[in-house]
Amino acid sequence: TGAEIYLFHSVQVPLQAAEMATYPLDALEKEAAVRLGDIAVEITNWLDKERFRKLVVHHQVAIGFAGEEIVSKAKSDKADLIVMGTHGTGVIEGMILGSNASSVVQNVACPVLVVPEDAEFEGFKRIAYASDMHEINAKALETLVHFAKHFRSEIQVLHILTQGDDLSPEQANSFRERFKNTAQYESLSFHIIYAEDKSVASMIEEFMETNDVEVVGMVTHHRSFFDKLFHPSLTRKLTVHARKPLLAFH
């Protein structure tokens, strides 16, 4: 295919240790490079076994804050897609991971796929596309449709109605037609759900579980909508404790 995979790991130094001359940065970096190299070999062997021999796997380790280093790496290598894994069980770990994910998806030009630690890949037969049903980002929609075509996915456009939402039936119908005309994709469905007293994040999770959706997609430039999802506590729900990936577009 001509595609390349870059495995990237950032060694994040604790702030209190940053000024310690004896802190073993070199040792940590070398250890991480060895471990990442082993993973690269495993992936290469798997790709060969699955007949994806044209895929080239690289690996690199950097020292710094994960969010900043990932953004820098993506820009320098002109990445087409970033895949981030998340893990953690406590509130503090979840907030840090949420901060990294939020930083990356808001500061890179390419799509970002955030995969929770406990996610189980079962294909992408159904993609929920969270939308405010007002604006259509043609570039993001083109990427979404390209992704969906590759996996032969159904795109389920989802809007969560909250208190103060000014979406009228006429606006919703107009959005449906504009979306269909822009997407030019047959496997589409549209869903509007009332949040009542629940959060947007919990409603998205509930929709995904009920409809067997494998991944949720969203556009990050919708600031008010995006901020609802990437409030630290909600990010933890979507990227740490949830078992479904999040695909962020720009």
mmCIF file of C-alpha atoms in Angstrom:
data_model
loop_
_atom_site.group_PDB
_atom_site.id
_atom_site.type_symbol
_atom_site.label_atom_id
_atom_site.label_comp_id
_atom_site.label_asym_id
_atom_site.label_seq_id
_atom_site.Cartn_x
_atom_site.Cartn_y
_atom_site.Cartn_z
ATOM 1 C CA THR A 1 0.000 0.000 0.000
ATOM 2 C CA GLY A 2 2.975 2.324 0.443
ATOM 3 C CA ALA A 3 1.805 3.256 3.935
ATOM 4 C CA GLU A 4 4.185 3.597 6.880
ATOM 5 C CA ILE A 5 3.567 3.027 10.588
ATOM 6 C CA TYR A 6 5.472 5.135 13.122
ATOM 7 C CA LEU A 7 5.514 3.751 16.660
ATOM 8 C CA PHE A 8 6.163 6.666 18.996
ATOM 9 C CA HIS A 9 6.658 6.803 22.758
ATOM 10 C CA SER A 10 7.298 9.811 24.971
ATOM 11 C CA VAL A 11 9.207 9.421 28.227
ATOM 12 C CA GLN A 12 7.489 11.890 30.507
ATOM 13 C CA VAL A 13 9.678 13.106 33.361
ATOM 14 C CA PRO A 14 7.959 14.003 36.654
ATOM 15 C CA LEU A 15 8.100 17.753 37.240
ATOM 16 C CA GLN A 16 9.836 17.361 40.599
ATOM 17 C CA ALA A 17 12.553 15.319 38.915
ATOM 18 C CA ALA A 18 13.147 17.620 35.946
ATOM 19 C CA GLU A 19 15.873 19.585 37.737
ATOM 20 C CA MET A 20 17.601 16.580 39.273
ATOM 21 C CA ALA A 21 21.012 16.073 37.688
ATOM 22 C CA THR A 22 21.021 12.420 38.740
ATOM 23 C CA TYR A 23 17.658 11.561 37.203
ATOM 24 C CA PRO A 24 18.360 8.641 34.790
ATOM 25 C CA LEU A 25 16.927 10.127 31.604
ATOM 26 C CA ASP A 26 19.335 8.353 29.261
ATOM 27 C CA ALA A 27 18.647 4.990 30.862
ATOM 28 C CA LEU A 28 14.893 5.493 30.677
ATOM 29 C CA GLU A 29 15.100 6.540 27.037
ATOM 30 C CA LYS A 30 17.277 3.553 26.098
ATOM 31 C CA GLU A 31 15.013 1.121 27.949
ATOM 32 C CA ALA A 32 11.933 2.546 26.218
ATOM 33 C CA ALA A 33 13.682 2.346 22.822
ATOM 34 C CA VAL A 34 14.486 -1.339 23.349
ATOM 35 C CA ARG A 35 10.912 -2.149 24.375
ATOM 36 C CA LEU A 36 9.475 -0.172 21.462
ATOM 37 C CA GLY A 37 11.872 -1.886 19.091
ATOM 38 C CA ASP A 38 10.656 -5.281 20.277
ATOM 39 C CA ILE A 39 7.062 -4.183 19.650
ATOM 40 C CA ALA A 40 8.028 -3.000 16.150
ATOM 41 C CA VAL A 41 9.458 -6.443 15.399
ATOM 42 C CA GLU A 42 6.278 -8.143 16.655
ATOM 43 C CA ILE A 43 4.109 -5.905 14.483
ATOM 44 C CA THR A 44 6.328 -6.440 11.437
ATOM 45 C CA ASN A 45 6.143 -10.211 11.896
ATOM 46 C CA TRP A 46 2.360 -10.046 12.220
ATOM 47 C CA LEU A 47 2.098 -7.878 9.090
ATOM 48 C CA ASP A 48 4.219 -10.361 7.139
ATOM 49 C CA LYS A 49 2.034 -13.221 8.348
ATOM 50 C CA GLU A 50 -1.112 -11.357 7.303
ATOM 51 C CA ARG A 51 0.412 -10.486 3.898
ATOM 52 C CA PHE A 52 0.862 -6.764 4.546
ATOM 53 C CA ARG A 53 4.520 -6.849 3.648
ATOM 54 C CA LYS A 54 4.472 -3.418 1.965
ATOM 55 C CA LEU A 55 3.795 -1.702 5.292
ATOM 56 C CA VAL A 56 6.977 -0.295 6.827
ATOM 57 C CA VAL A 57 7.210 0.027 10.632
ATOM 58 C CA HIS A 58 9.434 2.674 12.258
ATOM 59 C CA HIS A 59 9.895 3.443 15.945
ATOM 60 C CA GLN A 60 11.129 6.441 17.928
ATOM 61 C CA VAL A 61 11.358 7.538 21.569
ATOM 62 C CA ALA A 62 11.402 11.146 22.755
ATOM 63 C CA ILE A 63 11.666 12.845 26.156
ATOM 64 C CA GLY A 64 8.957 15.343 27.058
ATOM 65 C CA PHE A 65 5.269 15.805 27.725
ATOM 66 C CA ALA A 66 3.290 13.241 25.763
ATOM 67 C CA GLY A 67 0.738 15.615 24.245
ATOM 68 C CA GLU A 68 3.357 18.103 23.040
ATOM 69 C CA GLU A 69 5.700 15.439 21.680
ATOM 70 C CA ILE A 70 2.951 13.604 19.793
ATOM 71 C CA VAL A 71 1.773 16.850 18.177
ATOM 72 C CA SER A 72 5.349 17.739 17.195
ATOM 73 C CA LYS A 73 5.988 14.264 15.754
ATOM 74 C CA ALA A 74 2.735 14.281 13.784
ATOM 75 C CA LYS A 75 3.497 17.675 12.257
ATOM 76 C CA SER A 76 7.118 16.862 11.356
ATOM 77 C CA ASP A 77 6.168 13.534 9.741
ATOM 78 C CA LYS A 78 2.967 14.891 8.162
ATOM 79 C CA ALA A 79 0.944 12.064 9.686
ATOM 80 C CA ASP A 80 -2.343 11.050 8.040
ATOM 81 C CA LEU A 81 -3.734 9.414 11.203
ATOM 82 C CA ILE A 82 -2.730 9.251 14.863
ATOM 83 C CA VAL A 83 -3.709 6.230 16.963
ATOM 84 C CA MET A 84 -3.481 6.803 20.718
ATOM 85 C CA GLY A 85 -3.995 4.159 23.372
ATOM 86 C CA THR A 86 -5.241 5.090 26.843
ATOM 87 C CA HIS A 87 -5.113 3.283 30.153
ATOM 88 C CA GLY A 88 -5.568 4.051 33.826
ATOM 89 C CA THR A 89 -7.955 3.269 36.620
ATOM 90 C CA GLY A 90 -7.927 6.231 38.966
ATOM 91 C CA VAL A 91 -9.277 9.757 38.718
ATOM 92 C CA ILE A 92 -5.830 11.362 38.509
ATOM 93 C CA GLU A 93 -4.598 8.968 35.813
ATOM 94 C CA GLY A 94 -7.790 9.488 33.861
ATOM 95 C CA MET A 95 -7.508 13.283 33.963
ATOM 96 C CA ILE A 96 -3.887 13.200 32.779
ATOM 97 C CA LEU A 97 -4.733 10.869 29.914
ATOM 98 C CA GLY A 98 -7.742 12.980 29.065
ATOM 99 C CA SER A 99 -5.561 16.076 28.975
ATOM 100 C CA ASN A 100 -3.097 14.400 26.594
ATOM 101 C CA ALA A 101 -5.866 13.201 24.285
ATOM 102 C CA SER A 102 -7.552 16.604 24.311
ATOM 103 C CA SER A 103 -4.253 18.372 23.592
ATOM 104 C CA VAL A 104 -3.461 16.127 20.652
ATOM 105 C CA VAL A 105 -6.873 16.141 18.959
ATOM 106 C CA GLN A 106 -7.101 19.931 19.197
ATOM 107 C CA ASN A 107 -3.610 20.681 17.902
ATOM 108 C CA VAL A 108 -3.024 18.352 14.952
ATOM 109 C CA ALA A 109 -4.402 18.579 11.438
ATOM 110 C CA CYS A 110 -5.017 14.863 10.924
ATOM 111 C CA PRO A 111 -7.692 12.573 12.419
ATOM 112 C CA VAL A 112 -6.963 10.995 15.815
ATOM 113 C CA LEU A 113 -8.209 7.552 16.849
ATOM 114 C CA VAL A 114 -8.237 7.222 20.662
ATOM 115 C CA VAL A 115 -8.421 3.562 21.699
ATOM 116 C CA PRO A 116 -9.234 2.594 25.320
ATOM 117 C CA GLU A 117 -7.105 -0.077 26.955
ATOM 118 C CA ASP A 118 -9.963 -2.589 27.171
ATOM 119 C CA ALA A 119 -11.233 -2.010 23.631
ATOM 120 C CA GLU A 120 -11.864 -5.154 21.624
ATOM 121 C CA PHE A 121 -11.594 -4.769 17.861
ATOM 122 C CA GLU A 122 -14.602 -6.281 16.123
ATOM 123 C CA GLY A 123 -14.425 -4.271 12.939
ATOM 124 C CA PHE A 124 -16.069 -0.923 12.290
ATOM 125 C CA LYS A 125 -19.467 -2.014 11.008
ATOM 126 C CA ARG A 126 -21.215 0.962 12.602
ATOM 127 C CA ILE A 127 -19.795 4.444 13.201
ATOM 128 C CA ALA A 128 -21.704 6.993 15.285
ATOM 129 C CA TYR A 129 -20.930 10.504 14.040
ATOM 130 C CA ALA A 130 -21.733 12.994 16.824
ATOM 131 C CA SER A 131 -22.960 16.264 15.326
ATOM 132 C CA ASP A 132 -24.593 19.547 16.347
ATOM 133 C CA MET A 133 -26.678 19.280 13.131
ATOM 134 C CA HIS A 134 -25.907 22.848 12.118
ATOM 135 C CA GLU A 135 -22.566 22.985 10.325
ATOM 136 C CA ILE A 136 -21.079 20.466 7.900
ATOM 137 C CA ASN A 137 -17.303 20.176 7.735
ATOM 138 C CA ALA A 138 -16.767 18.961 4.175
ATOM 139 C CA LYS A 139 -13.125 17.977 4.768
ATOM 140 C CA ALA A 140 -13.956 15.978 7.902
ATOM 141 C CA LEU A 141 -16.930 14.362 6.195
ATOM 142 C CA GLU A 142 -14.765 13.335 3.243
ATOM 143 C CA THR A 143 -12.329 11.673 5.665
ATOM 144 C CA LEU A 144 -15.168 9.990 7.546
ATOM 145 C CA VAL A 145 -16.692 8.589 4.350
ATOM 146 C CA HIS A 146 -13.273 7.373 3.162
ATOM 147 C CA PHE A 147 -12.835 5.592 6.506
ATOM 148 C CA ALA A 148 -16.353 4.137 6.336
ATOM 149 C CA LYS A 149 -15.931 2.895 2.765
ATOM 150 C CA HIS A 150 -12.734 1.066 3.694
ATOM 151 C CA PHE A 151 -14.517 -0.854 6.464
ATOM 152 C CA ARG A 152 -17.912 -0.930 4.710
ATOM 153 C CA SER A 153 -19.402 0.817 7.718
ATOM 154 C CA GLU A 154 -22.813 2.294 8.337
ATOM 155 C CA ILE A 155 -22.598 5.939 9.433
ATOM 156 C CA GLN A 156 -25.134 6.785 12.138
ATOM 157 C CA VAL A 157 -25.340 10.566 12.504
ATOM 158 C CA LEU A 158 -26.186 11.322 16.127
ATOM 159 C CA HIS A 159 -27.401 14.510 17.778
ATOM 160 C CA ILE A 160 -27.996 14.781 21.524
ATOM 161 C CA LEU A 161 -30.636 17.385 22.369
ATOM 162 C CA THR A 162 -29.806 19.253 25.575
ATOM 163 C CA GLN A 163 -31.541 22.037 27.462
ATOM 164 C CA GLY A 164 -31.404 25.247 25.446
ATOM 165 C CA ASP A 165 -30.802 23.405 22.160
ATOM 166 C CA ASP A 166 -32.299 25.521 19.387
ATOM 167 C CA LEU A 167 -32.436 22.784 16.728
ATOM 168 C CA SER A 168 -35.840 22.900 15.018
ATOM 169 C CA PRO A 169 -37.405 20.079 12.955
ATOM 170 C CA GLU A 170 -36.927 22.199 9.826
ATOM 171 C CA GLN A 171 -33.228 22.673 10.604
ATOM 172 C CA ALA A 172 -32.819 18.961 11.261
ATOM 173 C CA ASN A 173 -34.436 18.062 7.934
ATOM 174 C CA SER A 174 -32.316 20.616 6.097
ATOM 175 C CA PHE A 175 -29.176 19.223 7.728
ATOM 176 C CA ARG A 176 -30.098 15.666 6.696
ATOM 177 C CA GLU A 177 -30.419 16.670 3.047
ATOM 178 C CA ARG A 178 -27.205 18.716 3.040
ATOM 179 C CA PHE A 179 -25.337 15.887 4.784
ATOM 180 C CA LYS A 180 -26.576 13.287 2.276
ATOM 181 C CA ASN A 181 -25.670 15.502 -0.690
ATOM 182 C CA THR A 182 -22.203 16.211 0.685
ATOM 183 C CA ALA A 183 -21.418 12.674 1.826
ATOM 184 C CA GLN A 184 -22.666 10.844 -1.264
ATOM 185 C CA TYR A 185 -22.741 7.670 0.823
ATOM 186 C CA GLU A 186 -25.641 5.234 0.844
ATOM 187 C CA SER A 187 -25.309 3.634 4.276
ATOM 188 C CA LEU A 188 -26.497 6.573 6.381
ATOM 189 C CA SER A 189 -29.000 6.979 9.207
ATOM 190 C CA PHE A 190 -29.892 9.934 11.434
ATOM 191 C CA HIS A 191 -30.748 9.889 15.135
ATOM 192 C CA ILE A 192 -31.864 12.630 17.543
ATOM 193 C CA ILE A 193 -31.971 11.744 21.240
ATOM 194 C CA TYR A 194 -33.115 13.834 24.208
ATOM 195 C CA ALA A 195 -30.489 13.990 26.945
ATOM 196 C CA GLU A 196 -33.014 14.881 29.669
ATOM 197 C CA ASP A 197 -30.944 14.977 32.876
ATOM 198 C CA LYS A 198 -28.005 12.925 31.532
ATOM 199 C CA SER A 199 -24.683 14.169 30.188
ATOM 200 C CA VAL A 200 -23.849 14.242 26.481
ATOM 201 C CA ALA A 201 -21.034 11.741 27.017
ATOM 202 C CA SER A 202 -23.230 9.248 28.845
ATOM 203 C CA MET A 203 -25.920 9.516 26.148
ATOM 204 C CA ILE A 204 -23.357 8.818 23.425
ATOM 205 C CA GLU A 205 -22.093 5.792 25.339
ATOM 206 C CA GLU A 206 -25.658 4.566 25.860
ATOM 207 C CA PHE A 207 -26.433 4.971 22.152
ATOM 208 C CA MET A 208 -23.280 3.072 21.186
ATOM 209 C CA GLU A 209 -24.065 0.186 23.509
ATOM 210 C CA THR A 210 -27.713 -0.038 22.444
ATOM 211 C CA ASN A 211 -26.932 0.091 18.716
ATOM 212 C CA ASP A 212 -23.721 -1.992 18.739
ATOM 213 C CA VAL A 213 -21.666 0.939 17.459
ATOM 214 C CA GLU A 214 -17.919 0.234 17.349
ATOM 215 C CA VAL A 215 -16.518 3.784 17.160
ATOM 216 C CA VAL A 216 -17.767 7.346 17.681
ATOM 217 C CA GLY A 217 -16.560 10.146 15.416
ATOM 218 C CA MET A 218 -16.725 13.888 15.998
ATOM 219 C CA VAL A 219 -15.408 17.178 14.617
ATOM 220 C CA THR A 220 -13.236 19.101 17.067
ATOM 221 C CA HIS A 221 -13.786 22.600 15.691
ATOM 222 C CA HIS A 222 -17.338 22.623 17.097
ATOM 223 C CA ARG A 223 -15.949 24.192 20.263
ATOM 224 C CA SER A 224 -19.008 24.176 22.508
ATOM 225 C CA PHE A 225 -19.931 20.607 21.588
ATOM 226 C CA PHE A 226 -16.328 19.400 21.780
ATOM 227 C CA ASP A 227 -15.740 21.032 25.172
ATOM 228 C CA LYS A 228 -18.731 19.163 26.600
ATOM 229 C CA LEU A 229 -17.084 15.896 25.647
ATOM 230 C CA PHE A 230 -13.547 16.847 26.628
ATOM 231 C CA HIS A 231 -14.225 18.207 30.071
ATOM 232 C CA PRO A 232 -11.683 16.201 32.147
ATOM 233 C CA SER A 233 -14.279 14.038 33.898
ATOM 234 C CA LEU A 234 -16.123 13.285 30.650
ATOM 235 C CA THR A 235 -12.928 12.572 28.762
ATOM 236 C CA ARG A 236 -12.079 9.971 31.362
ATOM 237 C CA LYS A 237 -15.404 8.276 30.660
ATOM 238 C CA LEU A 238 -14.935 8.344 26.889
ATOM 239 C CA THR A 239 -11.231 7.490 26.625
ATOM 240 C CA VAL A 240 -10.370 5.477 29.726
ATOM 241 C CA HIS A 241 -13.347 3.559 31.060
ATOM 242 C CA ALA A 242 -15.268 3.174 27.802
ATOM 243 C CA ARG A 243 -14.487 0.213 25.574
ATOM 244 C CA LYS A 244 -15.167 1.963 22.282
ATOM 245 C CA PRO A 245 -12.680 4.070 20.285
ATOM 246 C CA LEU A 246 -13.119 7.781 19.628
ATOM 247 C CA LEU A 247 -12.272 9.137 16.147
ATOM 248 C CA ALA A 248 -11.709 12.903 16.120
ATOM 249 C CA PHE A 249 -11.735 14.936 12.884
ATOM 250 C CA HIS A 250 -10.814 18.535 12.084
#
